[in-house]
Coordinates of C-alpha atoms and ligand atoms in Angstrom, one line a residue:
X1 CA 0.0 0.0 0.0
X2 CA 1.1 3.5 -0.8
X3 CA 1.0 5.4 2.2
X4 CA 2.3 8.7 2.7
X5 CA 3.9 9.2 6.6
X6 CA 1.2 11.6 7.4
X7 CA -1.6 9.2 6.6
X8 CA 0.1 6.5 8.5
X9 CA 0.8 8.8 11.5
X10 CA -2.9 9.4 11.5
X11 CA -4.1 5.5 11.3
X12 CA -1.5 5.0 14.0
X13 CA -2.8 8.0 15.5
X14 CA -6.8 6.4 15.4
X15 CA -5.3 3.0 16.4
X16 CA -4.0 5.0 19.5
X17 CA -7.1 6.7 20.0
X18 CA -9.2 3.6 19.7
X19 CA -7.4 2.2 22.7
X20 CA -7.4 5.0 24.9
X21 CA -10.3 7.7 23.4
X22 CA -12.8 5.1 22.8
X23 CA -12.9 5.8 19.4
X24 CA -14.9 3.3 16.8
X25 CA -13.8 2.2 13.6
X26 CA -17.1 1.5 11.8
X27 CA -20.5 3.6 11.4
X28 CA -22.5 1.2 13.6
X29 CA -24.0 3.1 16.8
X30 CA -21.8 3.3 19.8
X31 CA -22.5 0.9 22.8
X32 CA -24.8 4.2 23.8
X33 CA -26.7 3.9 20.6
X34 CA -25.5 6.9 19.4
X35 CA -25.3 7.3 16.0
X36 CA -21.8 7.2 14.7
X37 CA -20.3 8.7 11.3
X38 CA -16.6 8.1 9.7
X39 CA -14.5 10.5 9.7
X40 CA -13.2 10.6 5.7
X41 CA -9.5 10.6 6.1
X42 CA -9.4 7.9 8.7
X43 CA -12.2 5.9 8.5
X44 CA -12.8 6.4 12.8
X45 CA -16.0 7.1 13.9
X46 CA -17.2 9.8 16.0
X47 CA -20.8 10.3 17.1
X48 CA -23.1 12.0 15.6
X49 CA -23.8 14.8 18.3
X50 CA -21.0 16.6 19.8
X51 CA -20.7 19.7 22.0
X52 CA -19.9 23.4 21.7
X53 CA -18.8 25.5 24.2
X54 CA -19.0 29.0 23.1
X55 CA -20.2 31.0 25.9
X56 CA -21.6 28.4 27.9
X57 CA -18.1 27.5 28.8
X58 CA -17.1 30.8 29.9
X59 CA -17.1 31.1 33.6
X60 CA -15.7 31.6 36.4
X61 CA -13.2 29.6 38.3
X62 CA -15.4 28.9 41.3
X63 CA -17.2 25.0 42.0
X64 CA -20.7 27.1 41.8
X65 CA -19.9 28.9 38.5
X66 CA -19.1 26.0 37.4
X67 CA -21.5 23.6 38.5
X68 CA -24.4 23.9 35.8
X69 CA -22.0 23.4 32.9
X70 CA -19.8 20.9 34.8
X71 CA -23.0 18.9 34.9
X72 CA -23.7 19.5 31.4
X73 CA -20.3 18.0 30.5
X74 CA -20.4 14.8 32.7
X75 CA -24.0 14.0 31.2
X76 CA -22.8 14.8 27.9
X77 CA -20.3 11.9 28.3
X78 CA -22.1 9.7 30.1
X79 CA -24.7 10.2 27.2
X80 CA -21.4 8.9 25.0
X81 CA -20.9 12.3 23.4
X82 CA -17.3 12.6 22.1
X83 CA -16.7 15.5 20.2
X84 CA -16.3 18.9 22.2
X85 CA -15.5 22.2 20.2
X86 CA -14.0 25.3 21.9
X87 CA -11.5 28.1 21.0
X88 CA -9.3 30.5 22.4
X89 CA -11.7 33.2 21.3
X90 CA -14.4 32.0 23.3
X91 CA -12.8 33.9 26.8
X92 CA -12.3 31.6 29.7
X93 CA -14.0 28.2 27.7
X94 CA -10.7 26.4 26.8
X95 CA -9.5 26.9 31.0
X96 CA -12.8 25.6 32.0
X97 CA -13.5 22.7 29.3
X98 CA -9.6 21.4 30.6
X99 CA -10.2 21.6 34.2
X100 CA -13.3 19.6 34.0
X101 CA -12.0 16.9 32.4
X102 CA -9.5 16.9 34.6
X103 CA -11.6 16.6 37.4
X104 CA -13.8 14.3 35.9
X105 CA -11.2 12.3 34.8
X106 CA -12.6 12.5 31.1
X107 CA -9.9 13.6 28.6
X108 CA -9.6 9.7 27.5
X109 CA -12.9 10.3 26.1
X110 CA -13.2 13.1 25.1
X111 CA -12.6 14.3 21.4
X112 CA -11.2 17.4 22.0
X113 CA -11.2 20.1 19.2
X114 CA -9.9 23.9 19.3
X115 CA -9.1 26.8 16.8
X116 CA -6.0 29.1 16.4
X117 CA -7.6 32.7 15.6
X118 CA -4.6 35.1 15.2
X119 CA -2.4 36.2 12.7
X120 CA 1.1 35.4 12.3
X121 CA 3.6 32.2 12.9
X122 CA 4.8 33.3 16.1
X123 CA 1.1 34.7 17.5
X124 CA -0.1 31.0 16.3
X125 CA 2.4 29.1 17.7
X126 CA 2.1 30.7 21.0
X127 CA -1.6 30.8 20.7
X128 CA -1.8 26.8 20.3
X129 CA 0.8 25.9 22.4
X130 CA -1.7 28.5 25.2
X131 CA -4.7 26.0 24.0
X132 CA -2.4 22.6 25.0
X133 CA -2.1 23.8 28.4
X134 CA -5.3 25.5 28.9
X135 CA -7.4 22.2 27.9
X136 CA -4.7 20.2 30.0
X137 CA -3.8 18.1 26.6
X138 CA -0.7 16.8 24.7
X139 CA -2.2 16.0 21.8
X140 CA -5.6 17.9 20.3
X141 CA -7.5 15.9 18.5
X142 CA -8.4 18.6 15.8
X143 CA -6.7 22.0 15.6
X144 CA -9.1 24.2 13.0
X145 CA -8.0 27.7 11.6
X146 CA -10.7 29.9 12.6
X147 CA -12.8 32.1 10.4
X148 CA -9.9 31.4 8.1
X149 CA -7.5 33.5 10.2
X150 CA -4.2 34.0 8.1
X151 CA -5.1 30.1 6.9
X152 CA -2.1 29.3 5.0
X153 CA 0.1 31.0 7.7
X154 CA -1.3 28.6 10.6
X155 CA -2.1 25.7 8.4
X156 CA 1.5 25.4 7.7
X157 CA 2.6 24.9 11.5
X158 CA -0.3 22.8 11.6
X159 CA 0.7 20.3 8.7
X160 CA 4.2 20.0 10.6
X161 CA 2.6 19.7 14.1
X162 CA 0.4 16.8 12.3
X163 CA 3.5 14.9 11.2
X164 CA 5.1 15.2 14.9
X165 CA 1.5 13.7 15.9
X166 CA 0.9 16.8 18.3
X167 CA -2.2 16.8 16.2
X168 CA -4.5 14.4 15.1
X169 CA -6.4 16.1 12.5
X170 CA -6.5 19.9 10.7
X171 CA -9.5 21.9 9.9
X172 CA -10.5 24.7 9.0
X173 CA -14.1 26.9 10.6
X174 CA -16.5 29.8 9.8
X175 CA -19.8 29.9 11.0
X176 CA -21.3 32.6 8.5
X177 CA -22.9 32.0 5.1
X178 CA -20.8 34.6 3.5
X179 CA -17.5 32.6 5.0
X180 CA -18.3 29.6 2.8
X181 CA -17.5 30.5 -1.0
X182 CA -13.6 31.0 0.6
X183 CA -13.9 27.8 2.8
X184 CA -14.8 25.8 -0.5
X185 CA -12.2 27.6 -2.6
X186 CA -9.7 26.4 0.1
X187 CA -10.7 22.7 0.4
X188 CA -10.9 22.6 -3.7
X189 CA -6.7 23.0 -3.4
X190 CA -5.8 22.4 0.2
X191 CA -6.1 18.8 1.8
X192 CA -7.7 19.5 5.7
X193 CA -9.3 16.7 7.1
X194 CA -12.3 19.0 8.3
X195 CA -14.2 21.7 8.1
X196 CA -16.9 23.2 10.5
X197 CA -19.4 25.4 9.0
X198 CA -22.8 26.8 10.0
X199 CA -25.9 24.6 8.5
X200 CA -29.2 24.6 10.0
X201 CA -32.8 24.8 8.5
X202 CA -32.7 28.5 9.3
X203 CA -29.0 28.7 7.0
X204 CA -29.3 26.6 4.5
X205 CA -27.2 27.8 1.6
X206 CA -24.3 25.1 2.5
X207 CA -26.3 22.9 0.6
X208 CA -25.8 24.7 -2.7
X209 CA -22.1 23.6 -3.0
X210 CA -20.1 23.5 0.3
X211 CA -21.7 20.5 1.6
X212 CA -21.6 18.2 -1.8
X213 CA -18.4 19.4 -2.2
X214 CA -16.8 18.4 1.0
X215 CA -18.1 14.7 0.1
X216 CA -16.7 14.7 -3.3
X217 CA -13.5 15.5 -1.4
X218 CA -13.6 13.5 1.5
X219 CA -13.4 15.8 3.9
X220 CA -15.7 15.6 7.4
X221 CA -17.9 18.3 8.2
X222 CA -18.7 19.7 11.5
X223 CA -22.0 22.0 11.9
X224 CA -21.4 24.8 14.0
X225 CA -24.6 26.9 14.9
X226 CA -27.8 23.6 14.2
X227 CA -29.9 26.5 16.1
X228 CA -28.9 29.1 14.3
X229 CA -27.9 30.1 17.4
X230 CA -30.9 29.6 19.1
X231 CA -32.9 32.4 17.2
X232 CA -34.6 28.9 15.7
X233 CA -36.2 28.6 19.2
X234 CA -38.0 31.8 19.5
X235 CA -39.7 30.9 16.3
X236 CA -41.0 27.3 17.9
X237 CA -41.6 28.3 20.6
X238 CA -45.4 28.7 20.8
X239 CA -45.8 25.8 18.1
X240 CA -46.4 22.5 19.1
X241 CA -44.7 19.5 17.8
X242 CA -46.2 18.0 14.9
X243 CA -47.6 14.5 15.6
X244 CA -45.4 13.2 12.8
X245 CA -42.3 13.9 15.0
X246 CA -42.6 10.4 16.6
X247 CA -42.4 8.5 13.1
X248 CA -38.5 9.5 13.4
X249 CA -38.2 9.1 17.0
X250 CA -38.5 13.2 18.1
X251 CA -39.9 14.2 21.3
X252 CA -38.8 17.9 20.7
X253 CA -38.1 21.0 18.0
X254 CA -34.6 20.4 18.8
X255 CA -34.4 16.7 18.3
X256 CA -36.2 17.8 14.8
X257 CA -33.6 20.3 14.0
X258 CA -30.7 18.4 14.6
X259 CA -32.0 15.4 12.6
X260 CA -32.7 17.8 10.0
X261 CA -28.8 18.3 10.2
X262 CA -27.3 15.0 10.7
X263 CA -29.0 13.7 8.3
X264 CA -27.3 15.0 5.3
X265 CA -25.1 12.9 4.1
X266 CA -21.9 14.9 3.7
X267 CA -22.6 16.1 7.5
X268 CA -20.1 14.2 10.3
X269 CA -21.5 16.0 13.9
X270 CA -23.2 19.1 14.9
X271 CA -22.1 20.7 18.0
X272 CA -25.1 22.2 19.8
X273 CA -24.4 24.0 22.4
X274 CA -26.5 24.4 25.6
X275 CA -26.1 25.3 29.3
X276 CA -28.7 23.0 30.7
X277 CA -28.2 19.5 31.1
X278 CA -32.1 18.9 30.6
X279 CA -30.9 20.8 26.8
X280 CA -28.2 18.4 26.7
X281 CA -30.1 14.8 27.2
X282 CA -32.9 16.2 24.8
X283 CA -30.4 16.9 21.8
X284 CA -28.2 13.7 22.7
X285 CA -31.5 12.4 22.0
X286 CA -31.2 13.2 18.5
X287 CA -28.3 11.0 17.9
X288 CA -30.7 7.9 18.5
X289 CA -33.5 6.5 16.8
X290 CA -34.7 6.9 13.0
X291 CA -33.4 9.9 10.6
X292 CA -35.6 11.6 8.2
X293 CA -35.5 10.7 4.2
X294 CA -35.6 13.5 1.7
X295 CA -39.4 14.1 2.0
X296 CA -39.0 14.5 5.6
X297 CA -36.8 16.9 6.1
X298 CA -38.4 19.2 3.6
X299 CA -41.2 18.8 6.1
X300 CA -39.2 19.7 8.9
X301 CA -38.2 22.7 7.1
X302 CA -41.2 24.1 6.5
X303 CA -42.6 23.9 9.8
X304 CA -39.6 25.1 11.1
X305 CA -39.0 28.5 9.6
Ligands
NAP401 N1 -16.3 28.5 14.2 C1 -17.0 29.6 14.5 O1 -16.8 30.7 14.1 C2 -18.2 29.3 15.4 C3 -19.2 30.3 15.4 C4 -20.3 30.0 16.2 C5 -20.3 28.8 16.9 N2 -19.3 27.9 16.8 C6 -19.4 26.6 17.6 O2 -20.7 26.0 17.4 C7 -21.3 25.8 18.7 C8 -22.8 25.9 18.5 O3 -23.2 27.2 18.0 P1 -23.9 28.3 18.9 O4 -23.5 28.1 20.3 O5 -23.7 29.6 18.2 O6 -25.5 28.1 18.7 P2 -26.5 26.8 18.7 O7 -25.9 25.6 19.2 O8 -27.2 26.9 17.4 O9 -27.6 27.4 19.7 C9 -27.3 27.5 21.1 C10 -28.6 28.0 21.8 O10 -29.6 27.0 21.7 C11 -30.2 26.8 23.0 N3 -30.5 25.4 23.1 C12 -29.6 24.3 23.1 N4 -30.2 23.1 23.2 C13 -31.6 23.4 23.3 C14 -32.7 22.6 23.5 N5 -32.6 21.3 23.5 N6 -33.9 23.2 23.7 C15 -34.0 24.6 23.6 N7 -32.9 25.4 23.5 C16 -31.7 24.8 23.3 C17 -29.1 27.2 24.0 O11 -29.7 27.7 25.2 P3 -29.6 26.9 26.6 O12 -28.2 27.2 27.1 O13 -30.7 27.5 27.4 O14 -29.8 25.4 26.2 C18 -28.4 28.4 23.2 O15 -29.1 29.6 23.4 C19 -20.6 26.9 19.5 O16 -20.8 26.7 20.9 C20 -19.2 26.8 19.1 O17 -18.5 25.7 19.7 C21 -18.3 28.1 16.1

């Protein structure tokens, strides 16, 4: 088999992770029924539902600041979430996301994915090498360029970082429509194993070309923003679920609207992010169970918005 050094770094690197990160090599459900998807340039699985922590990550150093999103976390994993997204533009989240897995013992299974968002070598370097010690980590599992912050400049460091197996995988992020004609134009001439884009049935303009492009070029997708925000809430609110929610296994709107998500094909994990750990077991909820076909999701999104 032809196999560059970086590709083999990365199986060893997924072999490594399998033993100690719980991660799965096929697309079956995990032991917690989750559903599971393949990352493209490995071939390991990570579950369908992840974790973001933007804002509700940033607090305080004290146990009762903490407690309400410490909860959230341990329930997350317990619920055999894997993937958790921060950055070190999201204030104090990286400090707090390390400690608790520290405390909770949980980095072993924990995916653990961050973003350099500065401009320069040096301020990137530095910036990264702040994000290993803030999340308590030697290795990240996936560094991402944020909003495409001086992307060859970082992705560069990153690509040697990925050879010394500091990283596991490289991605780029941007979480605004506008951001994705430049977050295709880089994945049609740069190899990154992911990218993390906003895609919700409120946004839905990935699925012009982003999305059926990242397939074509194997490269995993993570959905940033599945509520677009949250504004898709304020919408639902008053509206009651439709009774056809139960024929794919949805007791809520946002069991709905991150089926809606996971359900395209090209889409690895969204990363909802929430505060409340009753928030968290309802949208772990949408990683179990039946997934809309094509009919149904139009359905969902035109109830939805
Ligand atoms: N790369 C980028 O530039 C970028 C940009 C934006 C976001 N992101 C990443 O993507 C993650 C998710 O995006 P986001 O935080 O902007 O928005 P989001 O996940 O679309 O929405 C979060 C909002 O939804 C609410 N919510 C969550 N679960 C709910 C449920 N089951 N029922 C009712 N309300 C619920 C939350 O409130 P409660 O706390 O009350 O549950 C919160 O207000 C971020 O945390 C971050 O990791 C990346």
């Amino acid at each position: 088999m032809n196999m560059t050094r970086r590709a083999a770094l990365r199986v060893l690197g997924t072999a490594a992770g399998a033993a100690t990160a719980g991660a799965w090599a096929a697309s079956e459900p995990a032991p917690s029924g989750l559903m599971m998807r393949l990352i493209p340039s490995s071939g390991e699985g990570l579950p369908a539902i992840g974790l973001g922590t933007w804002q509700t990550f940033d607090v305080g150093t004290g146990a009762a600041e903490r407690a309400g999103i410490s909860a959230v976390l341990s329930a997350f994993v317990e619920e055999g979430g894997r993937v958790l997204d921060s950055s070190p533009m999201y204030g104090r989240a990286e400090t707090v996301a390390g400690d608790l897995m520290a405390e909770h013992s949980l980095r072993d299974r924990v995916f653990v994915a961050t973003k350099v968002w500065t401009t320069g070598r040096e301020a990137g370097v530095e910036q990264m090498e702040q994000s290993f010690r803030r999340l308590r980590v030697d290795r990240i599992d996936l560094l991402q360029v944020h909003n495409l912050v001086d992307v060859q400049t970082h992705l560069a460091t990153l690509r040697r970082w990925q050879e010394a197996g500091r990283v596991r995988y490289v991605g780029v992020t941007h979480y605004t429509t506008a951001g994705q004609d430049a977050v295709a134009r880089l994945i049609e001439r740069e190899k990154v194993d992911f990218i993390q884009i906003n895609y919700s049935v409120g946004e839905r303009e990935a699925e012009q070309r982003l999305l059926p492009l990242a397939r074509d070029r194997g490269v995993a997708v993570i959905v940033n923003r599945p509520f677009a925000g949250g504004d898709l809430f304020r919408r639902l609110r008053e509206r009651p679920l439709p009774a056809w929610a139960a024929e794919i296994d949805c007791t809520s709107w946002a069991q709905l609207l991150l089926k809606f998500v996971i359900s395209h094909p090209a889409v690895t994990c969204a990363i909802p992010a929430t505060s409340r750990v009753a928030h968290l077991r309802d949208n772990m909820g949408a990683g179990r169970g039946r997934l809309p076909d094509a009919a149904m999701r139009q359905r969902i999104a035109a109830e939805a918005v």
